[in-house]
Every structure is written in C-alpha cells, then in structure tokens.
Amino acid sequence: MNIRLTIDGHQVEATLNGSATARDLAELLPIALEMEDFHETERIAYPPRELDTSGAPAASNPKAGDLAYYAPWGNLALFYRDGDHSPNLVILGRLADPADIDLLAGAERIRIEAAS
C-alpha cells in the first residue's frame, strides 16, 4: 500500500508492506501524531490503539527510512538512522526516496494517509 507522510508540512511518499501489522495501521489512516526523539536514531509516536502483530518476526534490524512498530510499548517508529537488532520490532514499510530521511530527524508532527 502506498502512503503519504506529511512531516512538518513536507509531503513524502512511502510504502507499507503486506504484514498484518501494516494492514492494521492502514485501517487507522488518516492519522496525525506528535513525534518525539528516541536515542537520536528514531522518532516515535503512539497510535490510538495497539496494532495486530500476528505473524510478525521475533526481531528486526531497522534501517534509516524504515517505518516500524515496537510491540511492547505500542509505538510507531520512523528511523532516521540505522537501528540495532531489536526483538519485538515489526518493520511496516519504508520511505520511497532516501533523500527524505533527513526530514525525520527533526519531525515534530506527522500525518499519515493513504496515497492515491
């Protein structure tokens, strides 16, 4: 599924994968979230409910540009730097253009919606 992220007024394109967790996130769209920094690696925010993680891998190795869901805390994560191997982290998708990754580092507010 193609999605559009509006990051502090800048629109960027991304794609969600076919996982159950990504499909569950898609059901919440459009959604606007306040972001905060986590470990100078990712921006995180909390959707209005926990997402379905059935069939998710036990762990993931996030890369800059990944959109992910951290099941234990119930937060979305947008990685602007490569992250460490992380149990219970589900990769949901990826930004389409690597040049947009720099926008994530300072993101205060994000809106995610389906792209046509």
PDB file of N, CA and C in Angstrom, residues 3-103:
ATOM      1  N   ILE A   3       1.495   5.084   0.844  1.00  0.00           N
ATOM      2  CA  ILE A   3       1.024   6.064   1.805  1.00  0.00           C
ATOM      3  C   ILE A   3       1.776   7.376   1.600  1.00  0.00           C
ATOM      4  N   ARG A   4       1.201   8.428   2.151  1.00  0.00           N
ATOM      5  CA  ARG A   4       1.838   9.746   2.119  1.00  0.00           C
ATOM      6  C   ARG A   4       2.020  10.194   3.561  1.00  0.00           C
ATOM      7  N   LEU A   5       3.216  10.631   3.869  1.00  0.00           N
ATOM      8  CA  LEU A   5       3.516  11.188   5.175  1.00  0.00           C
ATOM      9  C   LEU A   5       3.705  12.687   4.999  1.00  0.00           C
ATOM     10  N   THR A   6       3.053  13.450   5.824  1.00  0.00           N
ATOM     11  CA  THR A   6       3.298  14.885   5.856  1.00  0.00           C
ATOM     12  C   THR A   6       4.072  15.139   7.135  1.00  0.00           C
ATOM     13  N   ILE A   7       5.337  15.499   6.966  1.00  0.00           N
ATOM     14  CA  ILE A   7       6.256  15.689   8.079  1.00  0.00           C
ATOM     15  C   ILE A   7       6.524  17.176   8.210  1.00  0.00           C
ATOM     16  N   ASP A   8       5.954  17.779   9.247  1.00  0.00           N
ATOM     17  CA  ASP A   8       6.118  19.222   9.463  1.00  0.00           C
ATOM     18  C   ASP A   8       5.856  20.014   8.179  1.00  0.00           C
ATOM     19  N   GLY A   9       4.805  19.649   7.457  1.00  0.00           N
ATOM     20  CA  GLY A   9       4.401  20.367   6.254  1.00  0.00           C
ATOM     21  C   GLY A   9       5.002  19.857   4.952  1.00  0.00           C
ATOM     22  N   HIS A  10       5.965  18.964   4.997  1.00  0.00           N
ATOM     23  CA  HIS A  10       6.594  18.402   3.800  1.00  0.00           C
ATOM     24  C   HIS A  10       5.981  17.036   3.495  1.00  0.00           C
ATOM     25  N   GLN A  11       5.530  16.838   2.267  1.00  0.00           N
ATOM     26  CA  GLN A  11       4.942  15.556   1.892  1.00  0.00           C
ATOM     27  C   GLN A  11       5.997  14.623   1.321  1.00  0.00           C
ATOM     28  N   VAL A  12       5.985  13.383   1.812  1.00  0.00           N
ATOM     29  CA  VAL A  12       6.892  12.349   1.316  1.00  0.00           C
ATOM     30  C   VAL A  12       6.085  11.072   1.094  1.00  0.00           C
ATOM     31  N   GLU A  13       6.538  10.273   0.165  1.00  0.00           N
ATOM     32  CA  GLU A  13       5.864   9.025  -0.179  1.00  0.00           C
ATOM     33  C   GLU A  13       6.539   7.861   0.521  1.00  0.00           C
ATOM     34  N   ALA A  14       5.747   6.857   0.843  1.00  0.00           N
ATOM     35  CA  ALA A  14       6.255   5.636   1.476  1.00  0.00           C
ATOM     36  C   ALA A  14       5.363   4.477   1.056  1.00  0.00           C
ATOM     37  N   THR A  15       5.823   3.278   1.335  1.00  0.00           N
ATOM     38  CA  THR A  15       5.063   2.072   1.024  1.00  0.00           C
ATOM     39  C   THR A  15       4.986   1.205   2.265  1.00  0.00           C
ATOM     40  N   LEU A  16       3.781   0.717   2.560  1.00  0.00           N
ATOM     41  CA  LEU A  16       3.615  -0.260   3.629  1.00  0.00           C
ATOM     42  C   LEU A  16       3.755  -1.652   3.044  1.00  0.00           C
ATOM     43  N   ASN A  17       4.343  -2.566   3.809  1.00  0.00           N
ATOM     44  CA  ASN A  17       4.444  -3.952   3.359  1.00  0.00           C
ATOM     45  C   ASN A  17       3.116  -4.669   3.608  1.00  0.00           C
ATOM     46  N   GLY A  18       3.043  -5.929   3.311  1.00  0.00           N
ATOM     47  CA  GLY A  18       1.795  -6.674   3.424  1.00  0.00           C
ATOM     48  C   GLY A  18       1.566  -7.355   4.760  1.00  0.00           C
ATOM     49  N   SER A  19       2.326  -6.993   5.786  1.00  0.00           N
ATOM     50  CA  SER A  19       2.182  -7.655   7.085  1.00  0.00           C
ATOM     51  C   SER A  19       0.838  -7.315   7.732  1.00  0.00           C
ATOM     52  N   ALA A  20       0.415  -8.171   8.654  1.00  0.00           N
ATOM     53  CA  ALA A  20      -0.826  -7.922   9.405  1.00  0.00           C
ATOM     54  C   ALA A  20      -0.738  -6.602  10.164  1.00  0.00           C
ATOM     55  N   THR A  21       0.441  -6.286  10.676  1.00  0.00           N
ATOM     56  CA  THR A  21       0.615  -5.055  11.440  1.00  0.00           C
ATOM     57  C   THR A  21       0.478  -3.838  10.529  1.00  0.00           C
ATOM     58  N   ALA A  22       1.065  -3.890   9.339  1.00  0.00           N
ATOM     59  CA  ALA A  22       0.942  -2.781   8.391  1.00  0.00           C
ATOM     60  C   ALA A  22      -0.512  -2.620   7.943  1.00  0.00           C
ATOM     61  N   ARG A  23      -1.198  -3.724   7.702  1.00  0.00           N
ATOM     62  CA  ARG A  23      -2.614  -3.645   7.310  1.00  0.00           C
ATOM     63  C   ARG A  23      -3.458  -3.040   8.426  1.00  0.00           C
ATOM     64  N   ASP A  24      -3.127  -3.384   9.670  1.00  0.00           N
ATOM     65  CA  ASP A  24      -3.855  -2.827  10.803  1.00  0.00           C
ATOM     66  C   ASP A  24      -3.605  -1.326  10.918  1.00  0.00           C
ATOM     67  N   LEU A  25      -2.372  -0.888  10.706  1.00  0.00           N
ATOM     68  CA  LEU A  25      -2.079   0.546  10.699  1.00  0.00           C
ATOM     69  C   LEU A  25      -2.890   1.236   9.605  1.00  0.00           C
ATOM     70  N   ALA A  26      -2.958   0.638   8.431  1.00  0.00           N
ATOM     71  CA  ALA A  26      -3.696   1.230   7.309  1.00  0.00           C
ATOM     72  C   ALA A  26      -5.156   1.479   7.663  1.00  0.00           C
ATOM     73  N   GLU A  27      -5.718   0.641   8.534  1.00  0.00           N
ATOM     74  CA  GLU A  27      -7.110   0.830   8.951  1.00  0.00           C
ATOM     75  C   GLU A  27      -7.303   2.086   9.791  1.00  0.00           C
ATOM     76  N   LEU A  28      -6.223   2.593  10.390  1.00  0.00           N
ATOM     77  CA  LEU A  28      -6.302   3.797  11.213  1.00  0.00           C
ATOM     78  C   LEU A  28      -6.156   5.086  10.402  1.00  0.00           C
ATOM     79  N   LEU A  29      -5.765   4.972   9.148  1.00  0.00           N
ATOM     80  CA  LEU A  29      -5.476   6.160   8.345  1.00  0.00           C
ATOM     81  C   LEU A  29      -6.746   6.874   7.924  1.00  0.00           C
ATOM     82  N   PRO A  30      -6.698   8.205   7.841  1.00  0.00           N
ATOM     83  CA  PRO A  30      -5.564   9.082   8.139  1.00  0.00           C
ATOM     84  C   PRO A  30      -5.382   9.263   9.647  1.00  0.00           C
ATOM     85  N   ILE A  31      -4.149   9.523  10.024  1.00  0.00           N
ATOM     86  CA  ILE A  31      -3.813   9.683  11.435  1.00  0.00           C
ATOM     87  C   ILE A  31      -2.757  10.780  11.567  1.00  0.00           C
ATOM     88  N   ALA A  32      -2.895  11.602  12.588  1.00  0.00           N
ATOM     89  CA  ALA A  32      -1.909  12.652  12.885  1.00  0.00           C
ATOM     90  C   ALA A  32      -1.319  12.353  14.254  1.00  0.00           C
ATOM     91  N   LEU A  33       0.002  12.462  14.361  1.00  0.00           N
ATOM     92  CA  LEU A  33       0.697  12.078  15.587  1.00  0.00           C
ATOM     93  C   LEU A  33       1.761  13.100  15.960  1.00  0.00           C
ATOM     94  N   GLU A  34       1.930  13.307  17.244  1.00  0.00           N
ATOM     95  CA  GLU A  34       3.021  14.122  17.775  1.00  0.00           C
ATOM     96  C   GLU A  34       4.229  13.207  17.949  1.00  0.00           C
ATOM     97  N   MET A  35       5.381  13.634  17.458  1.00  0.00           N
ATOM     98  CA  MET A  35       6.587  12.808  17.478  1.00  0.00           C
ATOM     99  C   MET A  35       7.550  13.263  18.570  1.00  0.00           C
ATOM    100  N   GLU A  36       8.340  12.314  19.053  1.00  0.00           N
ATOM    101  CA  GLU A  36       9.427  12.632  19.970  1.00  0.00           C
ATOM    102  C   GLU A  36      10.653  11.817  19.576  1.00  0.00           C
ATOM    103  N   ASP A  37      11.813  12.303  19.959  1.00  0.00           N
ATOM    104  CA  ASP A  37      13.039  11.610  19.597  1.00  0.00           C
ATOM    105  C   ASP A  37      13.304  10.450  20.558  1.00  0.00           C
ATOM    106  N   PHE A  38      13.910   9.401  20.015  1.00  0.00           N
ATOM    107  CA  PHE A  38      14.312   8.260  20.833  1.00  0.00           C
ATOM    108  C   PHE A  38      15.718   7.851  20.435  1.00  0.00           C
ATOM    109  N   HIS A  39      16.649   8.005  21.355  1.00  0.00           N
ATOM    110  CA  HIS A  39      18.052   7.577  21.194  1.00  0.00           C
ATOM    111  C   HIS A  39      18.740   8.177  19.970  1.00  0.00           C
ATOM    112  N   GLU A  40      18.319   9.353  19.543  1.00  0.00           N
ATOM    113  CA  GLU A  40      18.932  10.017  18.381  1.00  0.00           C
ATOM    114  C   GLU A  40      19.050   9.072  17.187  1.00  0.00           C
ATOM    115  N   THR A  41      18.035   8.208  17.051  1.00  0.00           N
ATOM    116  CA  THR A  41      18.005   7.222  15.976  1.00  0.00           C
ATOM    117  C   THR A  41      16.660   7.197  15.281  1.00  0.00           C
ATOM    118  N   GLU A  42      15.604   7.459  16.042  1.00  0.00           N
ATOM    119  CA  GLU A  42      14.248   7.339  15.516  1.00  0.00           C
ATOM    120  C   GLU A  42      13.337   8.376  16.158  1.00  0.00           C
ATOM    121  N   ARG A  43      12.250   8.669  15.467  1.00  0.00           N
ATOM    122  CA  ARG A  43      11.177   9.496  16.014  1.00  0.00           C
ATOM    123  C   ARG A  43      10.033   8.544  16.324  1.00  0.00           C
ATOM    124  N   ILE A  44       9.432   8.692  17.500  1.00  0.00           N
ATOM    125  CA  ILE A  44       8.370   7.770  17.889  1.00  0.00           C
ATOM    126  C   ILE A  44       7.078   8.525  18.204  1.00  0.00           C
ATOM    127  N   ALA A  45       5.971   7.797  18.074  1.00  0.00           N
ATOM    128  CA  ALA A  45       4.648   8.323  18.401  1.00  0.00           C
ATOM    129  C   ALA A  45       3.742   7.149  18.725  1.00  0.00           C
ATOM    130  N   TYR A  46       2.642   7.455  19.377  1.00  0.00           N
ATOM    131  CA  TYR A  46       1.738   6.402  19.826  1.00  0.00           C
ATOM    132  C   TYR A  46       0.407   6.486  19.088  1.00  0.00           C
ATOM    133  N   PRO A  47       0.081   5.439  18.312  1.00  0.00           N
ATOM    134  CA  PRO A  47      -1.234   5.412  17.660  1.00  0.00           C
ATOM    135  C   PRO A  47      -2.323   5.257  18.721  1.00  0.00           C
ATOM    136  N   PRO A  48      -3.594   5.460  18.353  1.00  0.00           N
ATOM    137  CA  PRO A  48      -4.667   5.415  19.340  1.00  0.00           C
ATOM    138  C   PRO A  48      -4.934   4.041  19.949  1.00  0.00           C
ATOM    139  N   ARG A  49      -4.407   2.991  19.351  1.00  0.00           N
ATOM    140  CA  ARG A  49      -4.566   1.646  19.907  1.00  0.00           C
ATOM    141  C   ARG A  49      -3.385   0.785  19.490  1.00  0.00           C
ATOM    142  N   GLU A  50      -3.229  -0.356  20.163  1.00  0.00           N
ATOM    143  CA  GLU A  50      -2.178  -1.301  19.786  1.00  0.00           C
ATOM    144  C   GLU A  50      -2.513  -1.928  18.443  1.00  0.00           C
ATOM    145  N   LEU A  51      -1.481  -2.311  17.720  1.00  0.00           N
ATOM    146  CA  LEU A  51      -1.660  -2.922  16.401  1.00  0.00           C
ATOM    147  C   LEU A  51      -1.514  -4.436  16.480  1.00  0.00           C
ATOM    148  N   ASP A  52      -2.149  -5.115  15.549  1.00  0.00           N
ATOM    149  CA  ASP A  52      -2.090  -6.572  15.440  1.00  0.00           C
ATOM    150  C   ASP A  52      -0.695  -6.996  14.989  1.00  0.00           C
ATOM    151  N   THR A  53      -0.038  -7.837  15.764  1.00  0.00           N
ATOM    152  CA  THR A  53       1.305  -8.299  15.402  1.00  0.00           C
ATOM    153  C   THR A  53       1.341  -9.787  15.057  1.00  0.00           C
ATOM    154  N   SER A  54       0.188 -10.366  14.749  1.00  0.00           N
ATOM    155  CA  SER A  54       0.183 -11.795  14.419  1.00  0.00           C
ATOM    156  C   SER A  54       1.024 -12.056  13.177  1.00  0.00           C
ATOM    157  N   GLY A  55       1.825 -13.101  13.262  1.00  0.00           N
ATOM    158  CA  GLY A  55       2.694 -13.489  12.162  1.00  0.00           C
ATOM    159  C   GLY A  55       3.956 -12.653  12.030  1.00  0.00           C
ATOM    160  N   ALA A  56       4.185 -11.729  12.959  1.00  0.00           N
ATOM    161  CA  ALA A  56       5.360 -10.854  12.880  1.00  0.00           C
ATOM    162  C   ALA A  56       6.623 -11.623  13.246  1.00  0.00           C
ATOM    163  N   PRO A  57       7.761 -11.248  12.657  1.00  0.00           N
ATOM    164  CA  PRO A  57       9.023 -11.891  13.041  1.00  0.00           C
ATOM    165  C   PRO A  57       9.366 -11.556  14.488  1.00  0.00           C
ATOM    166  N   ALA A  58      10.193 -12.368  15.101  1.00  0.00           N
ATOM    167  CA  ALA A  58      10.568 -12.180  16.501  1.00  0.00           C
ATOM    168  C   ALA A  58      11.414 -10.929  16.717  1.00  0.00           C
ATOM    169  N   ALA A  59      12.139 -10.497  15.680  1.00  0.00           N
ATOM    170  CA  ALA A  59      13.030  -9.337  15.798  1.00  0.00           C
ATOM    171  C   ALA A  59      13.284  -8.760  14.406  1.00  0.00           C
ATOM    172  N   SER A  60      13.801  -7.533  14.387  1.00  0.00           N
ATOM    173  CA  SER A  60      14.126  -6.868  13.119  1.00  0.00           C
ATOM    174  C   SER A  60      15.404  -6.060  13.259  1.00  0.00           C
ATOM    175  N   ASN A  61      15.997  -5.744  12.118  1.00  0.00           N
ATOM    176  CA  ASN A  61      17.184  -4.890  12.039  1.00  0.00           C
ATOM    177  C   ASN A  61      16.791  -3.637  11.257  1.00  0.00           C
ATOM    178  N   PRO A  62      16.329  -2.589  11.942  1.00  0.00           N
ATOM    179  CA  PRO A  62      15.821  -1.407  11.244  1.00  0.00           C
ATOM    180  C   PRO A  62      16.919  -0.608  10.550  1.00  0.00           C
ATOM    181  N   LYS A  63      16.559  -0.058   9.412  1.00  0.00           N
ATOM    182  CA  LYS A  63      17.452   0.789   8.615  1.00  0.00           C
ATOM    183  C   LYS A  63      16.855   2.186   8.522  1.00  0.00           C
ATOM    184  N   ALA A  64      17.683   3.180   8.294  1.00  0.00           N
ATOM    185  CA  ALA A  64      17.201   4.547   8.105  1.00  0.00           C
ATOM    186  C   ALA A  64      16.170   4.551   6.982  1.00  0.00           C
ATOM    187  N   GLY A  65      15.026   5.186   7.235  1.00  0.00           N
ATOM    188  CA  GLY A  65      13.937   5.234   6.268  1.00  0.00           C
ATOM    189  C   GLY A  65      12.836   4.240   6.543  1.00  0.00           C
ATOM    190  N   ASP A  66      13.043   3.337   7.507  1.00  0.00           N
ATOM    191  CA  ASP A  66      12.022   2.350   7.857  1.00  0.00           C
ATOM    192  C   ASP A  66      10.945   2.962   8.754  1.00  0.00           C
ATOM    193  N   LEU A  67       9.734   2.513   8.546  1.00  0.00           N
ATOM    194  CA  LEU A  67       8.604   2.770   9.430  1.00  0.00           C
ATOM    195  C   LEU A  67       8.363   1.450  10.155  1.00  0.00           C
ATOM    196  N   ALA A  68       8.287   1.500  11.484  1.00  0.00           N
ATOM    197  CA  ALA A  68       8.189   0.265  12.266  1.00  0.00           C
ATOM    198  C   ALA A  68       7.213   0.436  13.424  1.00  0.00           C
ATOM    199  N   TYR A  69       6.928  -0.692  14.065  1.00  0.00           N
ATOM    200  CA  TYR A  69       6.057  -0.715  15.239  1.00  0.00           C
ATOM    201  C   TYR A  69       6.759  -1.517  16.320  1.00  0.00           C
ATOM    202  N   TYR A  70       6.904  -0.912  17.504  1.00  0.00           N
ATOM    203  CA  TYR A  70       7.528  -1.597  18.626  1.00  0.00           C
ATOM    204  C   TYR A  70       6.420  -2.105  19.548  1.00  0.00           C
ATOM    205  N   ALA A  71       6.164  -3.404  19.480  1.00  0.00           N
ATOM    206  CA  ALA A  71       5.015  -4.001  20.153  1.00  0.00           C
ATOM    207  C   ALA A  71       4.985  -3.805  21.674  1.00  0.00           C
ATOM    208  N   PRO A  72       6.099  -3.967  22.402  1.00  0.00           N
ATOM    209  CA  PRO A  72       5.997  -3.843  23.860  1.00  0.00           C
ATOM    210  C   PRO A  72       5.485  -2.482  24.343  1.00  0.00           C
ATOM    211  N   TRP A  73       5.848  -1.421  23.634  1.00  0.00           N
ATOM    212  CA  TRP A  73       5.421  -0.083  24.043  1.00  0.00           C
ATOM    213  C   TRP A  73       4.203   0.395  23.249  1.00  0.00           C
ATOM    214  N   GLY A  74       3.919  -0.259  22.118  1.00  0.00           N
ATOM    215  CA  GLY A  74       2.793   0.154  21.290  1.00  0.00           C
ATOM    216  C   GLY A  74       3.043   1.432  20.516  1.00  0.00           C
ATOM    217  N   ASN A  75       4.311   1.667  20.140  1.00  0.00           N
ATOM    218  CA  ASN A  75       4.615   2.910  19.416  1.00  0.00           C
ATOM    219  C   ASN A  75       5.062   2.656  17.983  1.00  0.00           C
ATOM    220  N   LEU A  76       4.778   3.644  17.142  1.00  0.00           N
ATOM    221  CA  LEU A  76       5.336   3.675  15.790  1.00  0.00           C
ATOM    222  C   LEU A  76       6.717   4.280  15.885  1.00  0.00           C
ATOM    223  N   ALA A  77       7.594   3.885  14.985  1.00  0.00           N
ATOM    224  CA  ALA A  77       8.951   4.420  14.951  1.00  0.00           C
ATOM    225  C   ALA A  77       9.324   4.726  13.508  1.00  0.00           C
ATOM    226  N   LEU A  78       9.865   5.912  13.298  1.00  0.00           N
ATOM    227  CA  LEU A  78      10.384   6.316  11.989  1.00  0.00           C
ATOM    228  C   LEU A  78      11.887   6.486  12.153  1.00  0.00           C
ATOM    229  N   PHE A  79      12.649   5.610  11.526  1.00  0.00           N
ATOM    230  CA  PHE A  79      14.101   5.595  11.713  1.00  0.00           C
ATOM    231  C   PHE A  79      14.792   6.567  10.766  1.00  0.00           C
ATOM    232  N   TYR A  80      15.573   7.475  11.345  1.00  0.00           N
ATOM    233  CA  TYR A  80      16.401   8.374  10.535  1.00  0.00           C
ATOM    234  C   TYR A  80      17.873   7.967  10.579  1.00  0.00           C
ATOM    235  N   ARG A  81      18.185   6.978  11.385  1.00  0.00           N
ATOM    236  CA  ARG A  81      19.499   6.320  11.394  1.00  0.00           C
ATOM    237  C   ARG A  81      19.250   4.827  11.492  1.00  0.00           C
ATOM    238  N   ASP A  82      20.212   4.020  11.063  1.00  0.00           N
ATOM    239  CA  ASP A  82      20.088   2.578  11.243  1.00  0.00           C
ATOM    240  C   ASP A  82      20.004   2.270  12.728  1.00  0.00           C
ATOM    241  N   GLY A  83      19.128   1.338  13.079  1.00  0.00           N
ATOM    242  CA  GLY A  83      18.969   0.956  14.479  1.00  0.00           C
ATOM    243  C   GLY A  83      19.622  -0.379  14.767  1.00  0.00           C
ATOM    244  N   ASP A  84      19.609  -0.742  16.033  1.00  0.00           N
ATOM    245  CA  ASP A  84      20.165  -2.020  16.476  1.00  0.00           C
ATOM    246  C   ASP A  84      19.137  -3.134  16.276  1.00  0.00           C
ATOM    247  N   HIS A  85      19.637  -4.360  16.205  1.00  0.00           N
ATOM    248  CA  HIS A  85      18.766  -5.540  16.179  1.00  0.00           C
ATOM    249  C   HIS A  85      17.812  -5.430  17.362  1.00  0.00           C
ATOM    250  N   SER A  86      16.512  -5.549  17.092  1.00  0.00           N
ATOM    251  CA  SER A  86      15.541  -5.287  18.146  1.00  0.00           C
ATOM    252  C   SER A  86      14.442  -6.346  18.193  1.00  0.00           C
ATOM    253  N   PRO A  87      14.347  -7.087  19.297  1.00  0.00           N
ATOM    254  CA  PRO A  87      13.231  -8.014  19.473  1.00  0.00           C
ATOM    255  C   PRO A  87      11.911  -7.231  19.528  1.00  0.00           C
ATOM    256  N   ASN A  88      10.855  -7.838  18.992  1.00  0.00           N
ATOM    257  CA  ASN A  88       9.504  -7.277  19.019  1.00  0.00           C
ATOM    258  C   ASN A  88       9.329  -6.006  18.196  1.00  0.00           C
ATOM    259  N   LEU A  89      10.259  -5.720  17.304  1.00  0.00           N
ATOM    260  CA  LEU A  89      10.125  -4.584  16.390  1.00  0.00           C
ATOM    261  C   LEU A  89       9.651  -5.130  15.049  1.00  0.00           C
ATOM    262  N   VAL A  90       8.557  -4.585  14.553  1.00  0.00           N
ATOM    263  CA  VAL A  90       7.959  -5.047  13.307  1.00  0.00           C
ATOM    264  C   VAL A  90       8.136  -3.953  12.248  1.00  0.00           C
ATOM    265  N   ILE A  91       8.850  -4.251  11.181  1.00  0.00           N
ATOM    266  CA  ILE A  91       9.003  -3.296  10.085  1.00  0.00           C
ATOM    267  C   ILE A  91       7.687  -3.260   9.307  1.00  0.00           C
ATOM    268  N   LEU A  92       7.149  -2.047   9.120  1.00  0.00           N
ATOM    269  CA  LEU A  92       5.866  -1.859   8.441  1.00  0.00           C
ATOM    270  C   LEU A  92       6.015  -1.398   7.004  1.00  0.00           C
ATOM    271  N   GLY A  93       7.107  -0.714   6.720  1.00  0.00           N
ATOM    272  CA  GLY A  93       7.298  -0.163   5.386  1.00  0.00           C
ATOM    273  C   GLY A  93       8.529   0.719   5.337  1.00  0.00           C
ATOM    274  N   ARG A  94       8.590   1.529   4.269  1.00  0.00           N
ATOM    275  CA  ARG A  94       9.815   2.294   4.012  1.00  0.00           C
ATOM    276  C   ARG A  94       9.488   3.544   3.229  1.00  0.00           C
ATOM    277  N   LEU A  95      10.244   4.605   3.483  1.00  0.00           N
ATOM    278  CA  LEU A  95      10.142   5.811   2.670  1.00  0.00           C
ATOM    279  C   LEU A  95      10.577   5.487   1.245  1.00  0.00           C
ATOM    280  N   ALA A  96       9.909   6.085   0.271  1.00  0.00           N
ATOM    281  CA  ALA A  96      10.211   5.803  -1.129  1.00  0.00           C
ATOM    282  C   ALA A  96      11.524   6.431  -1.575  1.00  0.00           C
ATOM    283  N   ASP A  97      11.844   7.614  -1.076  1.00  0.00           N
ATOM    284  CA  ASP A  97      13.028   8.348  -1.520  1.00  0.00           C
ATOM    285  C   ASP A  97      13.992   8.522  -0.349  1.00  0.00           C
ATOM    286  N   PRO A  98      15.181   7.937  -0.416  1.00  0.00           N
ATOM    287  CA  PRO A  98      16.146   8.076   0.681  1.00  0.00           C
ATOM    288  C   PRO A  98      16.486   9.531   1.008  1.00  0.00           C
ATOM    289  N   ALA A  99      16.320  10.435   0.057  1.00  0.00           N
ATOM    290  CA  ALA A  99      16.611  11.847   0.307  1.00  0.00           C
ATOM    291  C   ALA A  99      15.666  12.442   1.357  1.00  0.00           C
ATOM    292  N   ASP A 100      14.517  11.801   1.576  1.00  0.00           N
ATOM    293  CA  ASP A 100      13.546  12.304   2.553  1.00  0.00           C
ATOM    294  C   ASP A 100      13.872  11.902   3.993  1.00  0.00           C
ATOM    295  N   ILE A 101      14.822  11.016   4.181  1.00  0.00           N
ATOM    296  CA  ILE A 101      15.147  10.519   5.520  1.00  0.00           C
ATOM    297  C   ILE A 101      15.551  11.656   6.453  1.00  0.00           C
ATOM    298  N   ASP A 102      16.272  12.643   5.943  1.00  0.00           N
ATOM    299  CA  ASP A 102      16.723  13.749   6.797  1.00  0.00           C
ATOM    300  C   ASP A 102      15.562  14.506   7.436  1.00  0.00           C
ATOM    301  N   LEU A 103      14.387  14.515   6.786  1.00  0.00           N
ATOM    302  CA  LEU A 103      13.226  15.192   7.360  1.00  0.00           C
ATOM    303  C   LEU A 103      12.775  14.549   8.663  1.00  0.00           C
TER     304      LEU A 103
END
